[in-house]
Every structure is written in structure tokens, then in C-alpha cells.
């Protein structure tokens, strides 16, 4: 059974977007994964199909209504559907490669894209939405975040990446940032490729790469190391 993504959005035209090209696009054509969008507005109320309303307690902006969003979610998750229900949200747990891998091993995901100020808290609780953030900054909507999450998941699906081996060596897969890369020419603007990489000695090369990865991680992301240095 291939990975099934269902995205709830007010802008279905944003999908598959970038995921219709390159690796993800070819995988989509092959049926390695599928993508369905649900237009939240189809569940809107009244002649104008309203989906949002003013915040209780006052304040700027609009809030996605719980009743409208729940109707869209229940439609997407009809009949025993074990897929996790995610809500893209800056308040969510930051997305990690470990969570991406878990998702890729599952049957798919239902992904809700917020808009405006966000969504009514009650639907998050009642439908047990897992809030997922892609970083500490604010987007205008959840759609780019959903594209980011799906890109990360799809490249891990069986058969999607040409070179299966390269998956396990990426940054984060072993808890470290990746070592630097080089390719021809051997010298460029007076900068040679590190000698060890030209040595043909696989043991030395592996040790050098490991050392570089550890050095980079300590410099840039000490928080990733098992015992981060406390200030
Ligand atoms: N008022 C909210 C931000 C709303 S941004 C707050 O301050 O927390 C509108 C929508 O964009 C959100 O509902 C969410 O779906 C999406 N979004 C914005 N930033 C995001 C992020 N960093 N990660 C995931 N989704 C995000």
C-alpha cells in the first residue's frame, strides 16, 4: 500500500506544486505515493461558504471555525482511517528527521493547513490534531509547511531515491550534520580538494568525514550532540 496524503486547504491550487516535479513528481506519477486535496470552503456555511469568523474575546484577524474544519476533517478521514491527523502550526512540535521517518513508514497523513490567525482550539482537541511546526517563524498559511513536510517524507519512501544508500548518510540521520562535499576539478580558484579524499584510502576517508561532521556539529549545532556544552 502506498503512502496517501490528504491535504485540507483553502488553496488546493498550491498542490502538488513543487512536489509535481523532480523526484517527488516522478514518484507521484509512478504511484509510489498519492496526493488528494480537500477544499475547506466546500464545507463552509451559507451562501458565501464562510469558513472563518472574528476571534472570541476580540483582537485582530480571523479564526477558522471548528464546525467547518471538523466537517472537512471527518470527510477526509471517513471510514476507519489510521492515518495521523496533522495541523501545520508554529505552536507545534518542531519537525525532525525522526518524525519524518516515522511518517514515511506509515500509511499516510491527513494534513490541515491553517490560515488567518489560526484555527479554533476546540477542533484541535476534539479531532486530536497533532500540531507540527517547520520552524520558529510565521508563514501566511500552512500550505508551504505541508509541502516541506511531504517533500521530506516522500524522498524516504521505498524506491523514490535512486541511490538508496545516500539516505542514511544525510545530516541528522546519525545525529550529526553532514561532512563537506567536493567534486571535480581537483583544484578550483587555487583551492585544492582535501588530500585525504584523493588518497583512495577508504578507512582514512571515513575517519576524516566523521571528524569533519563532528567538528561542524560542535560549531554550528552543539544542541545535537549527546552532551551539549552548557554555558
Ligand atoms: N497567529 C498564529 C500564526 C498564524 S499563521 C500564531 O501566532 O501562532 C497562519 C497559518 O500558517 C497557521 O495556522 C499555520 O497553519 C501556518 N503556519 C505559520 N507558520 C508556521 C510554521 N512555522 N510551521 C507550520 N505552520 C505554520
Coordinates of N, CA and C and ligand atoms in Angstrom, one line a residue:
X1 N 0.9 -1.2 0.0 CA 0.0 0.0 0.0 C 0.9 1.3 0.0
X2 N 0.6 2.2 -0.9 CA 1.5 3.3 -1.0 C 1.0 4.5 -0.1
X3 N 1.9 5.4 0.2 CA 1.6 6.5 1.1 C 0.6 7.4 0.6
X4 N -0.5 7.7 1.4 CA -1.6 8.5 1.0 C -1.6 9.8 1.7
X5 N -1.5 10.9 1.0 CA -1.5 12.2 1.7 C -2.9 12.9 1.3
X6 N -3.6 13.4 2.3 CA -4.8 14.2 2.1 C -4.5 15.6 2.7
X7 N -4.6 16.6 1.9 CA -4.3 18.0 2.4 C -5.6 18.8 2.4
X8 N -5.9 19.3 3.6 CA -7.1 20.2 3.7 C -6.6 21.6 3.7
X9 N -7.2 22.4 2.7 CA -6.6 23.7 2.4 C -7.7 24.6 1.8
X10 N -7.5 25.9 1.9 CA -8.3 26.9 1.2 C -7.7 27.2 -0.2
X11 N -6.5 26.6 -0.4 CA -5.8 26.9 -1.7 C -5.3 25.6 -2.3
X12 N -6.2 24.7 -2.8 CA -5.8 23.4 -3.4 C -4.9 23.6 -4.6
X13 N -5.0 24.8 -5.2 CA -4.1 25.0 -6.4 C -2.6 25.0 -6.1
X14 N -2.3 25.2 -4.8 CA -0.9 25.2 -4.4 C -0.3 23.8 -4.4
X15 N -1.1 22.7 -4.7 CA -0.6 21.3 -4.7 C -0.9 20.7 -6.1
X16 N 0.0 19.8 -6.5 CA 1.2 19.3 -5.9 C 2.3 20.4 -5.9
X17 N 2.2 21.5 -6.7 CA 3.2 22.5 -6.7 C 4.6 21.9 -7.0
X18 N 5.5 22.2 -6.2 CA 6.9 21.8 -6.4 C 7.0 20.2 -6.3
X19 N 6.0 19.6 -5.6 CA 6.0 18.2 -5.5 C 5.6 17.4 -6.7
X20 N 5.2 18.2 -7.8 CA 4.9 17.6 -9.0 C 6.1 17.5 -9.9
X21 N 7.2 18.0 -9.5 CA 8.5 17.9 -10.3 C 9.5 17.0 -9.6
X22 N 10.6 16.7 -10.4 CA 11.7 16.1 -9.9 C 11.4 14.7 -9.2
X23 N 12.1 14.3 -8.2 CA 11.9 13.0 -7.6 C 10.5 12.8 -7.1
X24 N 10.0 13.8 -6.4 CA 8.6 13.6 -5.8 C 7.6 13.5 -6.9
X25 N 7.8 14.3 -8.0 CA 6.8 14.3 -9.1 C 6.8 13.0 -9.8
X26 N 8.0 12.4 -10.0 CA 8.1 11.1 -10.7 C 7.5 10.0 -9.9
X27 N 7.8 10.1 -8.6 CA 7.2 9.1 -7.6 C 5.7 9.2 -7.6
X28 N 5.1 10.4 -7.7 CA 3.7 10.6 -7.8 C 3.1 10.0 -9.0
X29 N 3.8 10.2 -10.2 CA 3.3 9.6 -11.4 C 3.4 8.1 -11.4
X30 N 4.4 7.6 -10.7 CA 4.5 6.1 -10.6 C 3.5 5.5 -9.6
X31 N 2.9 6.4 -8.8 CA 2.0 5.8 -7.8 C 2.7 5.4 -6.5
X32 N 4.0 5.8 -6.3 CA 4.7 5.5 -5.0 C 4.0 6.2 -3.9
X33 N 3.3 7.3 -4.2 CA 2.5 8.0 -3.2 C 1.4 8.7 -3.9
X34 N 0.3 9.1 -3.1 CA -0.8 9.8 -3.8 C -1.1 11.0 -3.0
X35 N -1.7 12.0 -3.7 CA -2.0 13.3 -3.0 C -3.4 13.7 -3.4
X36 N -4.2 13.9 -2.4 CA -5.6 14.4 -2.6 C -5.7 15.7 -1.8
X37 N -6.4 16.7 -2.4 CA -6.7 17.9 -1.6 C -8.2 17.9 -1.3
X38 N -8.5 18.5 -0.2 CA -9.9 18.8 0.2 C -10.0 20.3 0.3
X39 N -11.0 20.9 -0.4 CA -11.2 22.3 -0.3 C -12.1 22.6 0.9
X40 N -11.4 23.3 1.9 CA -12.2 23.5 3.2 C -13.4 24.3 2.9
X41 N -13.4 25.2 1.9 CA -14.5 26.1 1.7 C -15.8 25.3 1.2
X42 N -15.6 24.1 0.7 CA -16.7 23.2 0.3 C -17.6 22.9 1.5
X43 N -17.0 23.0 2.7 CA -17.7 22.8 4.0 C -18.2 24.1 4.7
X44 N -18.0 25.2 4.0 CA -18.3 26.5 4.5 C -19.8 26.7 4.7
X45 N -20.1 27.7 5.4 CA -21.5 28.0 5.8 C -22.2 29.1 4.9
X46 N -23.4 28.8 4.6 CA -24.3 29.9 3.9 C -23.9 30.1 2.5
X47 N -24.5 31.1 2.0 CA -24.4 31.4 0.5 C -22.9 31.8 0.2
X48 N -22.2 32.4 1.2 CA -20.8 32.8 0.9 C -19.8 31.7 1.4
X49 N -20.3 30.5 1.8 CA -19.4 29.4 2.2 C -18.4 29.9 3.2
X50 N -18.8 30.6 4.2 CA -17.9 31.2 5.2 C -17.2 30.1 6.0
X51 N -15.9 30.3 6.2 CA -15.0 29.3 6.9 C -14.4 29.9 8.1
X52 N -14.5 31.2 8.3 CA -13.8 31.9 9.4 C -14.7 32.9 10.0
X53 N -14.3 33.3 11.2 CA -15.1 34.3 12.0 C -14.2 35.1 12.9
X54 N -14.7 36.2 13.5 CA -13.9 37.0 14.3 C -13.5 36.3 15.6
X55 N -12.3 36.6 16.2 CA -11.9 35.9 17.4 C -12.7 36.2 18.6
X56 N -13.1 35.2 19.4 CA -13.8 35.4 20.6 C -12.8 36.2 21.5
X57 N -13.4 37.2 22.2 CA -12.5 38.0 23.1 C -11.9 39.2 22.4
X58 N -12.1 39.2 21.1 CA -11.7 40.4 20.3 C -10.2 40.3 19.8
X59 N -9.8 41.3 19.1 CA -8.4 41.2 18.5 C -8.5 41.2 17.0
X60 N -7.3 41.2 16.5 CA -7.1 41.3 15.0 C -7.3 40.0 14.4
X61 N -7.7 40.0 13.1 CA -7.7 38.8 12.2 C -8.9 38.0 12.4
X62 N -8.9 36.8 11.8 CA -10.0 35.9 11.7 C -9.5 34.5 12.2
X63 N -10.4 33.7 12.6 CA -10.1 32.3 13.1 C -10.9 31.3 12.3
X64 N -10.3 30.2 11.8 CA -11.0 29.1 11.1 C -12.0 28.5 12.1
X65 N -13.2 28.3 11.7 CA -14.3 27.8 12.5 C -14.1 26.3 12.8
X66 N -14.4 25.9 14.0 CA -14.3 24.5 14.4 C -15.3 23.6 13.7
X67 N -16.5 24.1 13.5 CA -17.5 23.2 12.9 C -17.2 23.0 11.4
X68 N -16.7 24.0 10.7 CA -16.4 23.9 9.3 C -15.2 23.0 9.1
X69 N -14.2 23.2 9.9 CA -12.9 22.4 9.8 C -13.2 20.9 10.2
X70 N -14.0 20.7 11.2 CA -14.4 19.3 11.6 C -15.1 18.6 10.5
X71 N -16.0 19.3 9.8 CA -16.7 18.7 8.7 C -15.8 18.2 7.6
X72 N -14.8 19.1 7.3 CA -13.8 18.8 6.3 C -12.9 17.6 6.7
X73 N -12.5 17.6 8.0 CA -11.6 16.5 8.6 C -12.4 15.2 8.5
X74 N -13.7 15.2 9.0 CA -14.5 14.0 9.0 C -14.7 13.4 7.6
X75 N -14.8 14.3 6.7 CA -14.9 13.9 5.3 C -13.6 13.2 4.8
X76 N -12.5 13.8 5.2 CA -11.2 13.3 4.7 C -10.9 12.0 5.4
X77 N -11.3 11.8 6.7 CA -10.9 10.6 7.5 C -12.1 9.7 7.6
X78 N -13.0 9.7 6.6 CA -14.2 8.8 6.6 C -13.7 7.3 6.7
X79 N -14.5 6.5 7.4 CA -14.2 5.1 7.5 C -12.8 4.9 8.1
X80 N -12.8 3.9 9.0 CA -11.6 3.6 9.8 C -10.3 3.9 9.1
X81 N -9.8 5.0 9.4 CA -8.6 5.6 8.7 C -7.5 5.8 9.8
X82 N -6.5 5.0 9.8 CA -5.5 5.1 10.9 C -4.5 6.2 10.7
X83 N -4.6 7.0 9.6 CA -3.6 7.9 9.3 C -3.5 9.0 10.4
X84 N -2.3 9.5 10.8 CA -2.3 10.6 11.7 C -2.8 11.9 11.1
X85 N -3.5 12.7 12.0 CA -4.0 14.0 11.5 C -3.1 15.1 12.0
X86 N -2.5 15.7 11.1 CA -1.5 16.8 11.5 C -2.1 18.2 11.2
X87 N -1.8 19.1 12.0 CA -2.1 20.5 11.8 C -0.8 21.3 11.7
X88 N -0.5 21.9 10.6 CA 0.7 22.7 10.4 C 0.5 23.9 11.3
X89 N 1.4 24.2 12.2 CA 1.2 25.2 13.2 C 2.5 25.7 13.8
X90 N 2.7 27.0 13.9 CA 4.0 27.5 14.5 C 4.1 27.1 16.0
X91 N 3.0 26.7 16.6 CA 3.0 26.3 18.0 C 3.3 24.8 18.2
X92 N 3.4 24.1 17.1 CA 3.6 22.7 17.1 C 5.0 22.2 17.5
X93 N 5.1 20.9 17.7 CA 6.4 20.3 17.9 C 7.3 20.5 16.7
X94 N 8.5 21.0 16.8 CA 9.3 21.2 15.6 C 9.5 19.9 14.9
X95 N 9.4 19.9 13.6 CA 9.5 18.7 12.7 C 11.0 18.2 12.8
X96 N 11.2 16.9 13.0 CA 12.5 16.4 13.0 C 12.6 15.2 11.9
X97 N 13.8 14.9 11.6 CA 14.0 13.8 10.6 C 13.5 12.5 11.2
X98 N 13.5 12.3 12.5 CA 13.0 11.1 13.2 C 11.5 11.0 12.9
X99 N 10.8 12.1 13.1 CA 9.3 12.1 12.9 C 9.0 11.9 11.4
X100 N 9.8 12.5 10.5 CA 9.6 12.4 9.1 C 9.8 10.9 8.7
X101 N 10.8 10.2 9.3 CA 11.0 8.8 9.0 C 9.8 8.0 9.5
X102 N 9.3 8.3 10.7 CA 8.1 7.6 11.2 C 6.9 7.7 10.3
X103 N 6.7 8.9 9.8 CA 5.6 9.2 8.9 C 5.7 8.4 7.6
X104 N 7.0 8.4 7.1 CA 7.2 7.7 5.9 C 7.0 6.2 6.0
X105 N 7.1 5.7 7.2 CA 6.9 4.2 7.4 C 5.4 3.9 7.6
X106 N 4.6 4.9 7.8 CA 3.1 4.7 8.0 C 2.4 4.7 6.6
X107 N 1.0 4.7 6.8 CA 0.2 4.6 5.6 C -0.1 5.9 4.9
X108 N 0.2 7.1 5.6 CA 0.0 8.4 5.0 C -0.3 9.4 6.1
X109 N -0.9 10.5 5.7 CA -1.2 11.6 6.7 C -2.3 12.4 6.1
X110 N -3.1 12.9 7.1 CA -4.1 13.9 6.8 C -3.5 15.2 7.3
X111 N -3.4 16.2 6.4 CA -2.6 17.4 6.8 C -3.5 18.7 6.7
X112 N -3.8 19.3 7.8 CA -4.6 20.5 7.8 C -3.7 21.8 7.7
X113 N -4.0 22.6 6.7 CA -3.3 23.9 6.6 C -4.1 25.0 7.2
X114 N -3.6 25.7 8.2 CA -4.2 26.8 8.8 C -4.1 28.0 7.9
X115 N -4.9 29.0 8.2 CA -4.8 30.4 7.5 C -5.2 31.4 8.6
X116 N -5.2 32.6 8.2 CA -5.6 33.7 9.1 C -4.8 33.7 10.4
X117 N -5.5 33.9 11.6 CA -4.8 33.8 12.9 C -4.6 32.4 13.3
X118 N -5.2 31.5 12.7 CA -5.1 30.1 13.1 C -6.5 29.4 13.2
X119 N -6.6 28.3 13.9 CA -7.9 27.6 14.0 C -8.4 27.5 15.4
X120 N -9.7 27.4 15.5 CA -10.4 27.3 16.8 C -9.8 26.1 17.6
X121 N -9.4 26.4 18.8 CA -8.8 25.4 19.7 C -9.6 24.2 19.8
X122 N -10.9 24.3 19.8 CA -11.7 23.1 20.1 C -11.6 22.0 19.1
X123 N -11.4 22.4 17.8 CA -11.3 21.3 16.8 C -9.9 20.6 16.9
X124 N -8.9 21.3 17.4 CA -7.6 20.7 17.6 C -7.7 19.6 18.7
X125 N -8.5 19.9 19.7 CA -8.7 19.0 20.8 C -9.6 17.8 20.4
X126 N -10.8 18.2 19.8 CA -11.8 17.2 19.6 C -11.4 16.2 18.5
X127 N -10.6 16.7 17.5 CA -10.1 15.7 16.4 C -8.7 15.3 16.7
X128 N -8.2 15.6 17.9 CA -6.8 15.2 18.2 C -5.8 15.5 17.1
X129 N -5.7 16.7 16.7 CA -4.8 17.1 15.7 C -3.4 17.2 16.3
X130 N -2.4 16.7 15.7 CA -1.0 16.8 16.1 C -0.4 18.0 15.5
X131 N -0.1 19.0 16.3 CA 0.4 20.3 15.7 C 1.9 20.1 15.4
X132 N 2.3 20.5 14.2 CA 3.6 20.3 13.7 C 4.1 21.6 13.1
X133 N 5.3 22.1 13.6 CA 5.9 23.3 13.2 C 7.1 23.0 12.3
X134 N 7.3 23.9 11.3 CA 8.6 23.7 10.5 C 9.6 24.7 10.9
X135 N 9.4 25.4 11.9 CA 10.5 26.3 12.4 C 9.9 27.5 13.1
X136 N 10.8 28.3 13.7 CA 10.4 29.4 14.6 C 10.3 30.7 13.7
X137 N 9.3 30.7 12.9 CA 9.0 31.9 12.1 C 7.5 31.7 11.6
X138 N 6.9 32.8 11.2 CA 5.5 32.7 10.8 C 5.2 32.8 9.3
X139 N 4.6 31.8 8.8 CA 4.1 31.8 7.4 C 2.8 32.4 7.3
X140 N 2.3 32.7 6.1 CA 1.0 33.3 6.0 C -0.1 32.1 5.9
X141 N 0.4 30.9 5.7 CA -0.6 29.8 5.7 C 0.2 28.5 5.8
X142 N -0.5 27.4 6.1 CA 0.1 26.1 6.4 C 0.6 25.4 5.1
X143 N 0.2 25.9 3.9 CA 0.5 25.2 2.7 C 2.0 25.0 2.4
X144 N 2.8 26.0 2.5 CA 4.2 25.8 2.3 C 4.8 24.8 3.3
X145 N 4.3 24.9 4.5 CA 4.7 23.9 5.6 C 4.4 22.5 5.2
X146 N 3.2 22.3 4.7 CA 2.7 21.0 4.3 C 3.6 20.5 3.1
X147 N 4.0 21.3 2.2 CA 4.8 21.0 1.1 C 6.2 20.5 1.6
X148 N 6.7 21.3 2.6 CA 8.0 20.9 3.2 C 7.9 19.6 3.8
X149 N 6.9 19.3 4.6 CA 6.8 18.1 5.3 C 6.7 16.9 4.3
X150 N 5.8 17.1 3.3 CA 5.6 16.0 2.3 C 6.9 15.7 1.5
X151 N 7.6 16.8 1.2 CA 8.9 16.6 0.4 C 9.8 15.7 1.2
X152 N 10.0 16.1 2.5 CA 10.9 15.3 3.4 C 10.4 13.8 3.5
X153 N 9.1 13.6 3.6 CA 8.6 12.2 3.7 C 8.8 11.4 2.4
X154 N 8.4 12.1 1.3 CA 8.3 11.3 0.1 C 9.7 10.8 -0.4
X155 N 10.7 11.6 -0.1 CA 12.0 11.2 -0.6 C 12.5 9.9 0.2
X156 N 11.9 9.6 1.3 CA 12.3 8.4 2.1 C 11.4 7.2 1.7
X157 N 10.4 7.4 0.9 CA 9.5 6.2 0.5 C 10.3 5.2 -0.3
X158 N 10.1 3.9 -0.2 CA 10.8 2.9 -0.9 C 10.8 3.2 -2.4
X159 N 12.0 3.2 -3.0 CA 12.0 3.3 -4.5 C 12.1 4.8 -5.0
X160 N 11.9 5.7 -4.1 CA 11.9 7.1 -4.6 C 13.3 7.7 -4.9
X161 N 14.2 7.5 -4.0 CA 15.6 8.0 -4.2 C 16.3 7.0 -5.0
X162 N 16.9 7.4 -6.1 CA 17.7 6.5 -7.0 C 18.7 5.7 -6.2
X163 N 19.5 6.5 -5.4 CA 20.6 5.9 -4.6 C 20.2 5.6 -3.2
X164 N 19.6 4.5 -2.9 CA 19.1 4.2 -1.6 C 20.1 4.4 -0.5
X165 N 21.3 4.2 -0.8 CA 22.4 4.3 0.3 C 22.5 5.7 0.8
X166 N 22.3 6.7 -0.1 CA 22.6 8.0 0.3 C 21.6 8.5 1.4
X167 N 20.5 7.9 1.6 CA 19.5 8.3 2.6 C 20.1 8.3 4.0
X168 N 20.8 7.2 4.4 CA 21.2 7.1 5.8 C 22.4 7.9 6.1
X169 N 23.0 8.6 5.2 CA 24.2 9.4 5.5 C 24.0 10.9 5.5
X170 N 22.7 11.3 5.4 CA 22.4 12.7 5.4 C 22.6 13.3 6.7
X171 N 22.6 14.7 6.8 CA 22.6 15.4 8.0 C 21.4 14.9 8.8
X172 N 21.6 14.8 10.1 CA 20.6 14.4 11.1 C 20.4 12.9 11.2
X173 N 20.6 12.1 10.2 CA 20.3 10.7 10.2 C 21.1 10.0 11.3
X174 N 22.4 10.5 11.5 CA 23.2 9.8 12.5 C 23.4 10.8 13.7
X175 N 22.6 11.8 13.8 CA 22.7 12.8 14.9 C 23.7 13.8 14.7
X176 N 24.3 13.9 13.5 CA 25.3 14.9 13.2 C 25.0 15.6 11.9
X177 N 25.5 16.8 11.7 CA 25.5 17.5 10.4 C 26.4 16.8 9.5
X178 N 26.2 16.8 8.2 CA 27.0 16.1 7.3 C 28.3 16.8 7.0
X179 N 29.3 15.9 6.7 CA 30.7 16.4 6.3 C 30.6 17.2 5.0
X180 N 31.6 18.0 4.7 CA 31.6 18.8 3.4 C 31.8 17.9 2.2
X181 N 31.3 18.3 1.0 CA 31.4 17.6 -0.2 C 32.3 18.3 -1.2
X182 N 33.0 17.6 -2.1 CA 33.8 18.1 -3.1 C 33.6 17.3 -4.4
X183 N 33.8 17.9 -5.5 CA 33.9 17.1 -6.8 C 34.9 17.8 -7.7
X184 N 35.1 17.3 -8.9 CA 36.0 17.9 -9.9 C 35.7 19.3 -10.2
X185 N 36.6 20.2 -10.5 CA 38.0 19.9 -10.7 C 38.8 19.8 -9.4
X186 N 40.0 19.1 -9.4 CA 40.8 18.8 -8.2 C 41.3 20.2 -7.6
X187 N 41.5 21.2 -8.4 CA 41.8 22.5 -7.9 C 40.9 23.5 -8.6
X188 N 40.4 24.5 -7.8 CA 39.5 25.5 -8.3 C 39.8 26.8 -7.6
X189 N 40.1 27.9 -8.3 CA 40.4 29.2 -7.8 C 41.5 29.0 -6.7
X190 N 42.5 28.2 -7.0 CA 43.6 28.0 -6.0 C 43.2 27.1 -4.8
X191 N 42.0 26.6 -4.8 CA 41.6 25.7 -3.6 C 41.6 24.3 -4.0
X192 N 42.5 23.5 -3.4 CA 42.5 22.0 -3.7 C 41.5 21.3 -3.0
X193 N 41.1 20.1 -3.4 CA 40.2 19.2 -2.7 C 41.1 18.6 -1.6
X194 N 40.6 18.5 -0.3 CA 41.5 17.9 0.7 C 42.1 16.6 0.3
X195 N 43.4 16.6 0.6 CA 44.3 15.5 0.1 C 43.7 14.1 0.4
X196 N 43.2 14.0 1.6 CA 42.7 12.6 2.1 C 41.7 12.1 1.1
X197 N 40.8 12.9 0.6 CA 39.8 12.5 -0.3 C 40.3 11.9 -1.6
X198 N 41.5 12.3 -2.0 CA 42.2 11.8 -3.2 C 43.0 10.6 -3.0
X199 N 43.1 10.2 -1.7 CA 44.1 9.1 -1.3 C 43.6 7.7 -1.7
X200 N 42.3 7.5 -1.9 CA 41.8 6.2 -2.2 C 41.7 5.3 -1.0
X201 N 42.1 5.8 0.2 CA 42.2 5.0 1.4 C 40.8 5.2 2.1
X202 N 39.9 4.2 2.0 CA 38.6 4.3 2.4 C 38.5 4.5 3.9
X203 N 39.4 3.8 4.7 CA 39.4 3.9 6.1 C 39.7 5.4 6.5
X204 N 40.8 5.9 5.9 CA 41.1 7.3 6.3 C 40.0 8.3 5.9
X205 N 39.4 8.0 4.7 CA 38.4 8.9 4.2 C 37.2 8.9 5.2
X206 N 36.8 7.7 5.6 CA 35.6 7.6 6.5 C 36.0 8.3 7.9
X207 N 37.2 8.2 8.4 CA 37.6 8.8 9.6 C 37.6 10.3 9.5
X208 N 38.1 10.8 8.3 CA 38.1 12.3 8.1 C 36.7 12.8 8.0
X209 N 35.8 12.1 7.3 CA 34.4 12.6 7.2 C 33.8 12.7 8.6
X210 N 34.0 11.6 9.3 CA 33.4 11.6 10.7 C 33.9 12.8 11.5
X211 N 35.2 13.0 11.4 CA 35.8 14.1 12.2 C 35.2 15.4 11.8
X212 N 35.1 15.7 10.5 CA 34.6 16.9 9.9 C 33.1 17.1 10.4
X213 N 32.3 16.0 10.4 CA 30.9 16.1 10.8 C 30.8 16.4 12.2
X214 N 31.7 15.9 13.1 CA 31.7 16.2 14.5 C 32.1 17.6 14.8
X215 N 33.1 18.1 14.0 CA 33.6 19.5 14.2 C 32.5 20.5 13.8
X216 N 31.9 20.2 12.6 CA 30.8 21.1 12.2 C 29.6 21.1 13.1
X217 N 29.3 20.0 13.6 CA 28.1 19.9 14.5 C 28.4 20.6 15.8
X218 N 29.7 20.4 16.4 CA 30.0 21.1 17.6 C 30.0 22.6 17.4
X219 N 30.5 23.1 16.2 CA 30.5 24.5 15.9 C 29.1 25.1 15.7
X220 N 28.3 24.4 14.9 CA 27.1 25.1 14.5 C 25.8 24.6 15.3
X221 N 25.8 23.4 15.7 CA 24.6 22.8 16.3 C 25.0 21.9 17.5
X222 N 25.6 22.6 18.5 CA 26.0 21.8 19.7 C 24.8 21.1 20.4
X223 N 23.6 21.7 20.1 CA 22.4 21.1 20.7 C 22.1 19.7 20.2
X224 N 22.7 19.3 19.1 CA 22.5 18.0 18.5 C 23.4 16.9 19.2
X225 N 24.5 17.3 19.8 CA 25.4 16.4 20.4 C 24.8 15.8 21.7
X226 N 25.2 14.5 22.0 CA 24.6 13.9 23.2 C 24.8 14.7 24.5
X227 N 25.9 15.3 24.7 CA 26.1 16.1 25.9 C 26.4 17.6 25.5
X228 N 25.4 18.4 25.2 CA 25.7 19.7 24.8 C 26.4 20.5 25.9
X229 N 27.4 21.3 25.4 CA 28.1 22.1 26.4 C 27.2 23.1 27.0
X230 N 27.1 23.1 28.3 CA 26.2 24.1 29.0 C 27.0 25.3 29.3
X231 N 26.4 26.5 29.1 CA 27.1 27.7 29.2 C 27.0 28.2 30.7
Ligands
LIG1 N1 -1.4 33.6 14.9 C1 -0.7 32.4 14.7 C2 0.0 32.3 13.4 C3 -0.9 32.1 12.2 S1 -0.1 31.9 10.7 C4 0.4 32.4 15.8 O1 0.9 33.4 16.2 O2 0.8 31.3 16.3 C5 -1.3 31.1 9.7 C6 -1.2 29.6 9.5 O3 0.1 29.4 8.9 C7 -1.1 28.8 10.7 O4 -2.4 28.4 11.1 C8 -0.4 27.6 10.3 O5 -1.2 26.6 9.6 C9 0.6 28.1 9.2 N2 2.0 28.3 9.8 C10 2.5 29.5 10.0 N3 3.8 29.4 10.5 C11 4.1 28.1 10.5 C12 5.2 27.3 10.9 N4 6.3 27.8 11.4 N5 5.1 25.9 10.8 C13 3.9 25.3 10.4 N6 2.8 26.0 10.0 C14 2.9 27.4 10.1

